[in-house]
PDB file of C-alpha atoms in Angstrom:
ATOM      1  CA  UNK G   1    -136.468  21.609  69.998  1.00 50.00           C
ATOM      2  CA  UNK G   2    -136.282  25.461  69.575  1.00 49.00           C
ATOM      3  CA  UNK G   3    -138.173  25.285  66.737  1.00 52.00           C
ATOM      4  CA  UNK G   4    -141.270  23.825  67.964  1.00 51.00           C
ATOM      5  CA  UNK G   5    -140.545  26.203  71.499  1.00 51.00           C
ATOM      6  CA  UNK G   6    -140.652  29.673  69.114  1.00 55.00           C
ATOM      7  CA  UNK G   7    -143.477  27.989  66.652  1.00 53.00           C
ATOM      8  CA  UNK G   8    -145.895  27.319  69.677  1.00 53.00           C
ATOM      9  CA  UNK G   9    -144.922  30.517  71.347  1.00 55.00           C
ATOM     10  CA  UNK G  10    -145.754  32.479  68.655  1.00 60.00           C
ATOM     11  CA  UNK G  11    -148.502  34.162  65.787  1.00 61.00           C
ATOM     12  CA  UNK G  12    -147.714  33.856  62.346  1.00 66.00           C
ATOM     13  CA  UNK G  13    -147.436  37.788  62.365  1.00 71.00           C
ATOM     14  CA  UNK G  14    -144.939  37.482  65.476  1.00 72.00           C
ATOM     15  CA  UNK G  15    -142.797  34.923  63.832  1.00 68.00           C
ATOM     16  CA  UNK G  16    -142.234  37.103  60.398  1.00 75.00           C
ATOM     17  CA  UNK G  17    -141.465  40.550  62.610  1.00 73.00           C
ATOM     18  CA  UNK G  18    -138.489  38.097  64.258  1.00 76.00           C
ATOM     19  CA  UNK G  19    -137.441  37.418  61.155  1.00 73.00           C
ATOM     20  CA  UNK G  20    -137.405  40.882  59.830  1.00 75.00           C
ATOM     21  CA  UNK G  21    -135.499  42.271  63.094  1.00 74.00           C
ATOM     22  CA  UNK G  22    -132.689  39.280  63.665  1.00 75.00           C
ATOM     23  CA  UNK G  23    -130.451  41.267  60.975  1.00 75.00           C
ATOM     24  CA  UNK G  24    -131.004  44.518  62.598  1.00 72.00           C
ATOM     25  CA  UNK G  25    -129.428  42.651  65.854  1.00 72.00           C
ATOM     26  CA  UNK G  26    -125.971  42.180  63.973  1.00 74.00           C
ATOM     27  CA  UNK G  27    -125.421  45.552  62.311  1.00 74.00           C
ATOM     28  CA  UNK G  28    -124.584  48.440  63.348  1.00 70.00           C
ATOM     29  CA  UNK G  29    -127.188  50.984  64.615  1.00 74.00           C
ATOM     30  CA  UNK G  30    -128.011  53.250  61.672  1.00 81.00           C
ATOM     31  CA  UNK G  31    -129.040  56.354  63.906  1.00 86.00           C
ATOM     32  CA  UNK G  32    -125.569  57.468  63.883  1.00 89.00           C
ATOM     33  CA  UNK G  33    -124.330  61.322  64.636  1.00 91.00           C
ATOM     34  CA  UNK G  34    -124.563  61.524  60.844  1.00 91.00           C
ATOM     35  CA  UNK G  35    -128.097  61.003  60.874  1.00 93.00           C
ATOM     36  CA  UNK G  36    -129.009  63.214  63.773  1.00 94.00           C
ATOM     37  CA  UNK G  37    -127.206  65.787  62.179  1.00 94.00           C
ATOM     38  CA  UNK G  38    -128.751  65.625  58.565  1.00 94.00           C
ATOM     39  CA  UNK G  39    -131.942  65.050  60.830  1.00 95.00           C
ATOM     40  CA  UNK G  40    -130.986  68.622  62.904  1.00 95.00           C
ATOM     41  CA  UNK G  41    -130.506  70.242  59.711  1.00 95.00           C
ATOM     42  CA  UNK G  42    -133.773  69.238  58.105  1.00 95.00           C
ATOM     43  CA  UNK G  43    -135.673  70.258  60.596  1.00 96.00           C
ATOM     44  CA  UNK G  44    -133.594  73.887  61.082  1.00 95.00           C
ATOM     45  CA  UNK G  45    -134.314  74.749  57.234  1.00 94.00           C
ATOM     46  CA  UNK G  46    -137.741  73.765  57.867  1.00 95.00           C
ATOM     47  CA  UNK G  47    -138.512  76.156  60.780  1.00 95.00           C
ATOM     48  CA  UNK G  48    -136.447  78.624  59.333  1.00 94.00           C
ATOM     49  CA  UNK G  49    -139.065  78.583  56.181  1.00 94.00           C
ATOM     50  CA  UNK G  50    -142.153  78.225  58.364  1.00 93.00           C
ATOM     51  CA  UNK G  51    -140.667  81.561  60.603  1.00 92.00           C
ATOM     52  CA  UNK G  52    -140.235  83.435  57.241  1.00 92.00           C
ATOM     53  CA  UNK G  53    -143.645  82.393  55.500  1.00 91.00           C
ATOM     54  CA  UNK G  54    -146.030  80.652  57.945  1.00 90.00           C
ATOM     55  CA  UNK G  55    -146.754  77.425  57.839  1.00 89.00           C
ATOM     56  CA  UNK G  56    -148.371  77.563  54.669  1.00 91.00           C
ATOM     57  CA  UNK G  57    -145.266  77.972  53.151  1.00 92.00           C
ATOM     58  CA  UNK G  58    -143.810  74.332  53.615  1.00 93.00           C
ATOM     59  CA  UNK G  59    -147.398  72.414  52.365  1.00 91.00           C
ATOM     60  CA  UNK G  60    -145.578  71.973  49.014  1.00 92.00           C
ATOM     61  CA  UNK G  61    -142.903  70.049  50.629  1.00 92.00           C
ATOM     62  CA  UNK G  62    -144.990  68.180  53.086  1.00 92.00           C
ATOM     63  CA  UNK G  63    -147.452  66.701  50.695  1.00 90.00           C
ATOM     64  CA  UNK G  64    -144.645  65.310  48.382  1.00 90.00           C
ATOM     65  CA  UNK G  65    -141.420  65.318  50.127  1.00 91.00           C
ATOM     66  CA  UNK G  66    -140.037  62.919  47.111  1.00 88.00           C
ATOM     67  CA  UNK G  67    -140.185  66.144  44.590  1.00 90.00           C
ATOM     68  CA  UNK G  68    -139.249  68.582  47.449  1.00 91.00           C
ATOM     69  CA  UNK G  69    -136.167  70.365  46.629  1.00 91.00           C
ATOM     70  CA  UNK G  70    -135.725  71.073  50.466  1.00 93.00           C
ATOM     71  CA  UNK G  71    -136.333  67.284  51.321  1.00 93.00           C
ATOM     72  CA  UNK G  72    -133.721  65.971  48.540  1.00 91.00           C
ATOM     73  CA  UNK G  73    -130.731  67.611  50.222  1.00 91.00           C
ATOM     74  CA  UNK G  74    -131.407  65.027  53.212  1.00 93.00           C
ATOM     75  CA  UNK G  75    -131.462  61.534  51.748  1.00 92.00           C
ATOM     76  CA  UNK G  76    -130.795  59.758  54.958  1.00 92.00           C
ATOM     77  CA  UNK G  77    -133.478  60.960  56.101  1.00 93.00           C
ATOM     78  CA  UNK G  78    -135.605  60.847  53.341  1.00 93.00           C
ATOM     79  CA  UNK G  79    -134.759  57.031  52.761  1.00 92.00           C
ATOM     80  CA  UNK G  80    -136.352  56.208  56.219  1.00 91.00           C
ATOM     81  CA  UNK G  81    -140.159  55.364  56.061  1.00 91.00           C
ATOM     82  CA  UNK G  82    -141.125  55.655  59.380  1.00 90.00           C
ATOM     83  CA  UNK G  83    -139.182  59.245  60.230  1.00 93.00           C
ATOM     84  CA  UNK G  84    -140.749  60.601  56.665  1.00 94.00           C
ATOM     85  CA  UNK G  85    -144.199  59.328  57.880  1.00 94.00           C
ATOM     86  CA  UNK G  86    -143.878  60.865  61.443  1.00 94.00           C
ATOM     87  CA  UNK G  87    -142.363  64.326  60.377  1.00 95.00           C
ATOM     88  CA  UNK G  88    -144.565  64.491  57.265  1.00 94.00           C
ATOM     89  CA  UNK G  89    -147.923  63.601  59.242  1.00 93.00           C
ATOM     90  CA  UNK G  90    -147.048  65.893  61.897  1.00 94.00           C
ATOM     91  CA  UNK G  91    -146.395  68.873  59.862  1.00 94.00           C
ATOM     92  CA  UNK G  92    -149.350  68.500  58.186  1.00 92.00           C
ATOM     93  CA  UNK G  93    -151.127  68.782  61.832  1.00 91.00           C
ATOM     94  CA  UNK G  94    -149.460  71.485  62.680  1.00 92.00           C
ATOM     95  CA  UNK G  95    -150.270  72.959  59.147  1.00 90.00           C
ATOM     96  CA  UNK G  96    -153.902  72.262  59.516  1.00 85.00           C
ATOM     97  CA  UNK G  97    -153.988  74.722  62.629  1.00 77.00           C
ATOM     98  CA  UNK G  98    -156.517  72.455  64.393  1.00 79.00           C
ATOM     99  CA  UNK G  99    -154.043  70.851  67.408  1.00 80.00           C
ATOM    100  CA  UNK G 100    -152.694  72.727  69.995  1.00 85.00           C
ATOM    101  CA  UNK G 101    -149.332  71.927  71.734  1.00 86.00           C
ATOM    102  CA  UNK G 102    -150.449  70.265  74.216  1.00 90.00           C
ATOM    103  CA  UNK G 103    -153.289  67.685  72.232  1.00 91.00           C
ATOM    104  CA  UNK G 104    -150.204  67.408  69.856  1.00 91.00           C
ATOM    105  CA  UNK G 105    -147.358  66.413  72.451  1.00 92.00           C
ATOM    106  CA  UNK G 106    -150.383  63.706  73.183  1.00 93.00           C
ATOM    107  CA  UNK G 107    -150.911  62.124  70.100  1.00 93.00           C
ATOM    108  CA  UNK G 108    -147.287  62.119  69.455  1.00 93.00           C
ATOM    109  CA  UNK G 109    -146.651  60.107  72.379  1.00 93.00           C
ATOM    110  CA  UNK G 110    -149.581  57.648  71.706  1.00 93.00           C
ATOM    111  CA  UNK G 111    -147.993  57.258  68.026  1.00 92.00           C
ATOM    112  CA  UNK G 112    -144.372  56.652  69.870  1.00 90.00           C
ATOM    113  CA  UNK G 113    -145.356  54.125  72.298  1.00 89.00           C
ATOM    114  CA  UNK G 114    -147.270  52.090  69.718  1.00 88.00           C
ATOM    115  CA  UNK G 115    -144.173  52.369  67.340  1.00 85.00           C
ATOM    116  CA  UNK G 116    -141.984  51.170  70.711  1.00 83.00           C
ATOM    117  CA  UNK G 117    -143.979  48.157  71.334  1.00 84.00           C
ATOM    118  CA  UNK G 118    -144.650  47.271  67.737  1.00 83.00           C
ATOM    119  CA  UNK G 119    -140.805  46.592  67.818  1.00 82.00           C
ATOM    120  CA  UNK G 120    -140.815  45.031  71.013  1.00 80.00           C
ATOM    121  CA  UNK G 121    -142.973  42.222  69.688  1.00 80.00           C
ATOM    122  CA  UNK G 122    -139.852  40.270  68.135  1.00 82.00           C
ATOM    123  CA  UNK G 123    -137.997  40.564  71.680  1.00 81.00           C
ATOM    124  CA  UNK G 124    -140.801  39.502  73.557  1.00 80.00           C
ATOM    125  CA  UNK G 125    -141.106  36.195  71.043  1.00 80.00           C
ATOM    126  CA  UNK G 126    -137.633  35.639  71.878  1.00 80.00           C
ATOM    127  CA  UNK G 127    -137.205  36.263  75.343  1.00 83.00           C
ATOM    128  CA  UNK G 128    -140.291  34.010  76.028  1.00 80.00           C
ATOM    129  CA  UNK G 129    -138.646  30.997  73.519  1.00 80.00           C
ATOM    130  CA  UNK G 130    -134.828  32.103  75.427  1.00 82.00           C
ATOM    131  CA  UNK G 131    -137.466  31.519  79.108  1.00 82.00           C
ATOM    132  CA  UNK G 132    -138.311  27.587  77.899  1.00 79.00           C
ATOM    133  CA  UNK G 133    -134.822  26.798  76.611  1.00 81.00           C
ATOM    134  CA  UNK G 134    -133.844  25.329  80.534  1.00 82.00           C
ATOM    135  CA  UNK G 135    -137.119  23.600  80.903  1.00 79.00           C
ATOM    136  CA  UNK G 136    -136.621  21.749  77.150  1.00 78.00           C
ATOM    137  CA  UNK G 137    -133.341  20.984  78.479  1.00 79.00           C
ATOM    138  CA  UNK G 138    -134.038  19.230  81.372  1.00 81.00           C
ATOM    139  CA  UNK G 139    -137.410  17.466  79.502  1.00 79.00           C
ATOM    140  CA  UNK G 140    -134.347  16.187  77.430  1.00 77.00           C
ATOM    141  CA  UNK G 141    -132.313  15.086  80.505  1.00 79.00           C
ATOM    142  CA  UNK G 142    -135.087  13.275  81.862  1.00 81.00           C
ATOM    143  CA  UNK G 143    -136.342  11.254  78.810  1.00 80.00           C
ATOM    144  CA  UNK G 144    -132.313  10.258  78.578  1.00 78.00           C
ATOM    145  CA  UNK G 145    -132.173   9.161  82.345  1.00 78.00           C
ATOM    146  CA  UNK G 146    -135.384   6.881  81.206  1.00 79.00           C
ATOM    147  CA  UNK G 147    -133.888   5.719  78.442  1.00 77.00           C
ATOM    148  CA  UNK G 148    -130.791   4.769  80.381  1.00 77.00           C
ATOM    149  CA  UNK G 149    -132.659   3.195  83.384  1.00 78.00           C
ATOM    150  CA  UNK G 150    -134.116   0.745  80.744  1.00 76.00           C
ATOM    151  CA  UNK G 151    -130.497  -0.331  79.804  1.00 76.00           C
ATOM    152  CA  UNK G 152    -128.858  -0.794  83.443  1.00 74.00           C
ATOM    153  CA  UNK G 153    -128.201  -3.952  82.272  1.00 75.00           C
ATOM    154  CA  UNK G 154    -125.541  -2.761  79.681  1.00 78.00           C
ATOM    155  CA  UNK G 155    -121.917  -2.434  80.444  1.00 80.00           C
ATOM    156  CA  UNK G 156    -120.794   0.782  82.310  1.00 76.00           C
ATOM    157  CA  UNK G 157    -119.121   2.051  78.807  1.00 77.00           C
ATOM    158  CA  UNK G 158    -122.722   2.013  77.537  1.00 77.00           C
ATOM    159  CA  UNK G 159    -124.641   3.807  80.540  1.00 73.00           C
ATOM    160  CA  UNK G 160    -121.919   6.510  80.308  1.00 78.00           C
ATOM    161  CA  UNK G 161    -122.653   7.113  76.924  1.00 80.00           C
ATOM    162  CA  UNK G 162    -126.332   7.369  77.408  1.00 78.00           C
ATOM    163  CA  UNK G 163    -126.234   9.499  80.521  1.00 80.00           C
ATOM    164  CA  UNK G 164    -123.609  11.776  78.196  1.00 81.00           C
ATOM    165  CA  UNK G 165    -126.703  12.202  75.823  1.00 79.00           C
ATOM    166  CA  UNK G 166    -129.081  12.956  78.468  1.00 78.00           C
ATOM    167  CA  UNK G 167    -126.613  15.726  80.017  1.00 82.00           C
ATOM    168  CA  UNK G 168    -126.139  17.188  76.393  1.00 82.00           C
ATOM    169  CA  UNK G 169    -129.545  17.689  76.272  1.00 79.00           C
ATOM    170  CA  UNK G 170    -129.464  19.889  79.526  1.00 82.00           C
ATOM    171  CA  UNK G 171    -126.516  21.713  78.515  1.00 84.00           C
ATOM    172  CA  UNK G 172    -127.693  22.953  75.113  1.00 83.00           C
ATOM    173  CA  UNK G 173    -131.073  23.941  76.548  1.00 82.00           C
ATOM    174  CA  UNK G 174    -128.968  26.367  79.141  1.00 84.00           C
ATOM    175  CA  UNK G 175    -126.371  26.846  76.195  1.00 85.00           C
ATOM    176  CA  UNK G 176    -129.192  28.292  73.685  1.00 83.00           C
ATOM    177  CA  UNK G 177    -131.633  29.890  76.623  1.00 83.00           C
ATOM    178  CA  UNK G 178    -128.909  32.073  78.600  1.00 84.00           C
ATOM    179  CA  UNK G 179    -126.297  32.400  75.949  1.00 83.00           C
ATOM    180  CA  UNK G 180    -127.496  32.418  72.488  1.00 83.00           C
ATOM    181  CA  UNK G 181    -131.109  33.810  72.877  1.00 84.00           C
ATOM    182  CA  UNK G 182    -131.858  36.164  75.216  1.00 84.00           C
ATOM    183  CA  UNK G 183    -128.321  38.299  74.537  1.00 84.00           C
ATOM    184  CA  UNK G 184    -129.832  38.810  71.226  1.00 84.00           C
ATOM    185  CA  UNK G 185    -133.352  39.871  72.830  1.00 84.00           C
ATOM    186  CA  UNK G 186    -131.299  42.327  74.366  1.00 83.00           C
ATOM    187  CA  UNK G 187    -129.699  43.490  71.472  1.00 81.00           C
ATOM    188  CA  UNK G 188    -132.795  43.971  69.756  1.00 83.00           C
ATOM    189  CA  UNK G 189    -133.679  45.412  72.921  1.00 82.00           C
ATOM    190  CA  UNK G 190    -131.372  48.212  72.308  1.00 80.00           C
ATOM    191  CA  UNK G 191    -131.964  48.487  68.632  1.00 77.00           C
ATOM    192  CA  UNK G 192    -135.539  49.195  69.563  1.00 78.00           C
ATOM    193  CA  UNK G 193    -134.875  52.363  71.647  1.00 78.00           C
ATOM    194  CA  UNK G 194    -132.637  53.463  69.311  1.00 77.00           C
ATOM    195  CA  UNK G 195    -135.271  53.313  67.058  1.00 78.00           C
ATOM    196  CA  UNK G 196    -137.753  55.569  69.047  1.00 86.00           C
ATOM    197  CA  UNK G 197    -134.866  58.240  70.003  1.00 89.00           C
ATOM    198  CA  UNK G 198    -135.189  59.830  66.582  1.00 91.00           C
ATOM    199  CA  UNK G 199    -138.961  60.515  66.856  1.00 94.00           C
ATOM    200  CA  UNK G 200    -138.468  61.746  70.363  1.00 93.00           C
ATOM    201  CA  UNK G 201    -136.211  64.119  68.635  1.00 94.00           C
ATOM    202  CA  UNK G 202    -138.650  65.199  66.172  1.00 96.00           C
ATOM    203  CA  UNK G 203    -141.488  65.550  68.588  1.00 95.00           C
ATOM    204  CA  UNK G 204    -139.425  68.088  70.936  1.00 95.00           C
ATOM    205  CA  UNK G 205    -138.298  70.338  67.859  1.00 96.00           C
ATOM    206  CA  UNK G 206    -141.652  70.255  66.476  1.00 96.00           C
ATOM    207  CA  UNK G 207    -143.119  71.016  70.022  1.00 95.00           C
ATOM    208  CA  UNK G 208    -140.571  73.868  70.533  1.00 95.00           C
ATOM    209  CA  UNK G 209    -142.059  75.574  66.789  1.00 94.00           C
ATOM    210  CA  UNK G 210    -145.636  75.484  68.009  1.00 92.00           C
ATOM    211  CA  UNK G 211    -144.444  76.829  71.074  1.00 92.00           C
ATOM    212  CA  UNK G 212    -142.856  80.065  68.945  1.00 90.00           C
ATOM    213  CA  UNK G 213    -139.430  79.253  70.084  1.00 94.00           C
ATOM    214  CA  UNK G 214    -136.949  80.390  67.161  1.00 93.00           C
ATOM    215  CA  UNK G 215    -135.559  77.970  64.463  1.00 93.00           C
ATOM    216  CA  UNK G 216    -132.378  77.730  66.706  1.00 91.00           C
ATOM    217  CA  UNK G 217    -133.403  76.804  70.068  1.00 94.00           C
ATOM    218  CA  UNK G 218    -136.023  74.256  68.438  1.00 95.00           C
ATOM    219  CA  UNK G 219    -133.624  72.779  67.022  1.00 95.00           C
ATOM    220  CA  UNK G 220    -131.488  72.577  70.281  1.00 94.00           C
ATOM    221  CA  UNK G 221    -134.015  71.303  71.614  1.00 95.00           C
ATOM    222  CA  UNK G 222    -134.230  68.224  69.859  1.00 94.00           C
ATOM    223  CA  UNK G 223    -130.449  67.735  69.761  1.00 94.00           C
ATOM    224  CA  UNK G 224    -130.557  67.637  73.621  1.00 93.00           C
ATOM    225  CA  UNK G 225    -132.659  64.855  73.742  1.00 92.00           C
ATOM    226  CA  UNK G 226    -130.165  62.348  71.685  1.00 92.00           C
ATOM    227  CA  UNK G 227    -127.890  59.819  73.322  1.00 89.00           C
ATOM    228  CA  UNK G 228    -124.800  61.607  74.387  1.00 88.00           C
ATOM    229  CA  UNK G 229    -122.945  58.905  72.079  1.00 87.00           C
ATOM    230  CA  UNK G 230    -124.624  60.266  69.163  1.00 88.00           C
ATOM    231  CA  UNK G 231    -125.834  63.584  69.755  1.00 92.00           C
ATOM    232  CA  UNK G 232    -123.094  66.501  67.967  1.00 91.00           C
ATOM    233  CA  UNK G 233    -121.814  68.920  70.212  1.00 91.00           C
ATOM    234  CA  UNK G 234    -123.691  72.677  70.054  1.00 90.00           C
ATOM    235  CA  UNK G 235    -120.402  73.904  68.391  1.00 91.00           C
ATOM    236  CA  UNK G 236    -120.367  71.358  66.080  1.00 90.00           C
ATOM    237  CA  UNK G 237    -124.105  71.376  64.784  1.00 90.00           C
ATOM    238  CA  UNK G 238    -123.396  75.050  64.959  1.00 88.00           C
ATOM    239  CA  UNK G 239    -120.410  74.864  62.329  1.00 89.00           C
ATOM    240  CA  UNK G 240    -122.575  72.068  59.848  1.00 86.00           C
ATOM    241  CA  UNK G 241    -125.599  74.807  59.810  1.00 86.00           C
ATOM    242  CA  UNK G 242    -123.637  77.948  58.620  1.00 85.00           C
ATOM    243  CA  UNK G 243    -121.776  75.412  56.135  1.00 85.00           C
ATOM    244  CA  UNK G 244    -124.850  74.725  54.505  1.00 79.00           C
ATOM    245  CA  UNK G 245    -125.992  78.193  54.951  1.00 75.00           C
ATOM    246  CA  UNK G 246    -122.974  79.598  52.838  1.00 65.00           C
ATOM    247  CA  UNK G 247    -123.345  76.929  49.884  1.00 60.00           C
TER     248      UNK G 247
END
């Protein structure tokens, strides 16, 4: 029954992005305050080199952040696709000289929302199969109340047992719709705008540098953006910066 609900309710395309976000739904979120602050120190050293020799100076790093002695000292970050492509293809907009802050803050909101509902397709699959879960149900219940008004001549021990059936029918509909399916939309839900908080991040910092704000309050910048369950306190980012300053 759910099965054939999700198969007719979905594209091919839709049914394999389900399958590659159901795992994300039972871990843990990986944009932890670790991340954010390998993330806020990334993107410090970075301005900090663009302040000291212009832009220019980082198109090394940009083009093949793999070999980039500045990238390899942030492998979290580095082992994320989608941050890498976003930071990388920004930079090298911002390199190019040919965007202003304002046709940047655009694009990067464009390239945002289509990330957002790229990852809402699996939740929308879900939430539309979790929607017809009822109705299946009480499809079920009905074709067992027909079944059972063909046997009223069959002892009461009989009709209770197919009236049972059709009830069971109704119940796991409701049991899968409401309690199995669309908690882990919403889970996904929330893994989702997790997801897009870290390029928010990114966007603001980078918006700050074009904007000649210093290394410092770019940075603070993005950090003020991030949940307040993940984001590290100003004293705290403050510390982790002149520790990897002194090493």
């Amino acid at each position: 029954m759910l099965s054939v609900l999700f198969f007719a309710a979905t594209f091919p395309r839709t049914f394999k992005a389900v399958i590659k976000a159901l795992p994300l739904a039972f871990k843990g979120s990986k944009y932890n305050k670790a991340v954010y602050m390998e993330l806020l120190s990334l993107l410090n050293e970075l301005f900090i080199k663009i302040r000291q020799g212009g832009l220019m100076s980082i198109e090394g790093d940009v083009d093949d952040p793999t070999a980039s002695e500045l990238f390899k000292k942030y492998p979290r970050i580095v082992a994320d696709h989608h941050v890498m492509e976003f930071l990388t293809d920004y930079l090298r907009l911002m390199i190019g000289g040919n965007l202003g802050a304002f046709e940047m803050e655009n694009l990067m909101d464009v390239d945002i929302d289509t990330h957002h509902r790229e990852m809402e397709i699996p939740i929308h699959a879900l939430v539309r199969t979790a929607d017809g879960m009822p109705a299946f149900g009480i499809v079920a219940a009905v074709m067992g109340v027909v079944n059972t008004m063909g046997s009223v001549d069959k002892p009461p021990s009989v009709l209770g047992e197919l009236i049972a059936a059709a009830l069971v029918g109704t119940f796991l509909g409701i049991l899968l719709g409401y309690a199995v399916l669309s908690p882990l939309a919403s889970r996904m839900e929330d893994r989702a705008a997790e997801g897009s908080k870290i390029f928010e991040c990114i966007k603001v910092a980078l918006l700050a540098t074009m904007n000649a704000y210093p290394p410092q309050v770019a940075v603070e910048f993005g950090r003020k953006v991030l949940y307040s369950t993940e984001r590290p306190s100003f004293q705290e980012l403050d510390n982790h910066l002149r520790e990897l300053k002194g090493k």
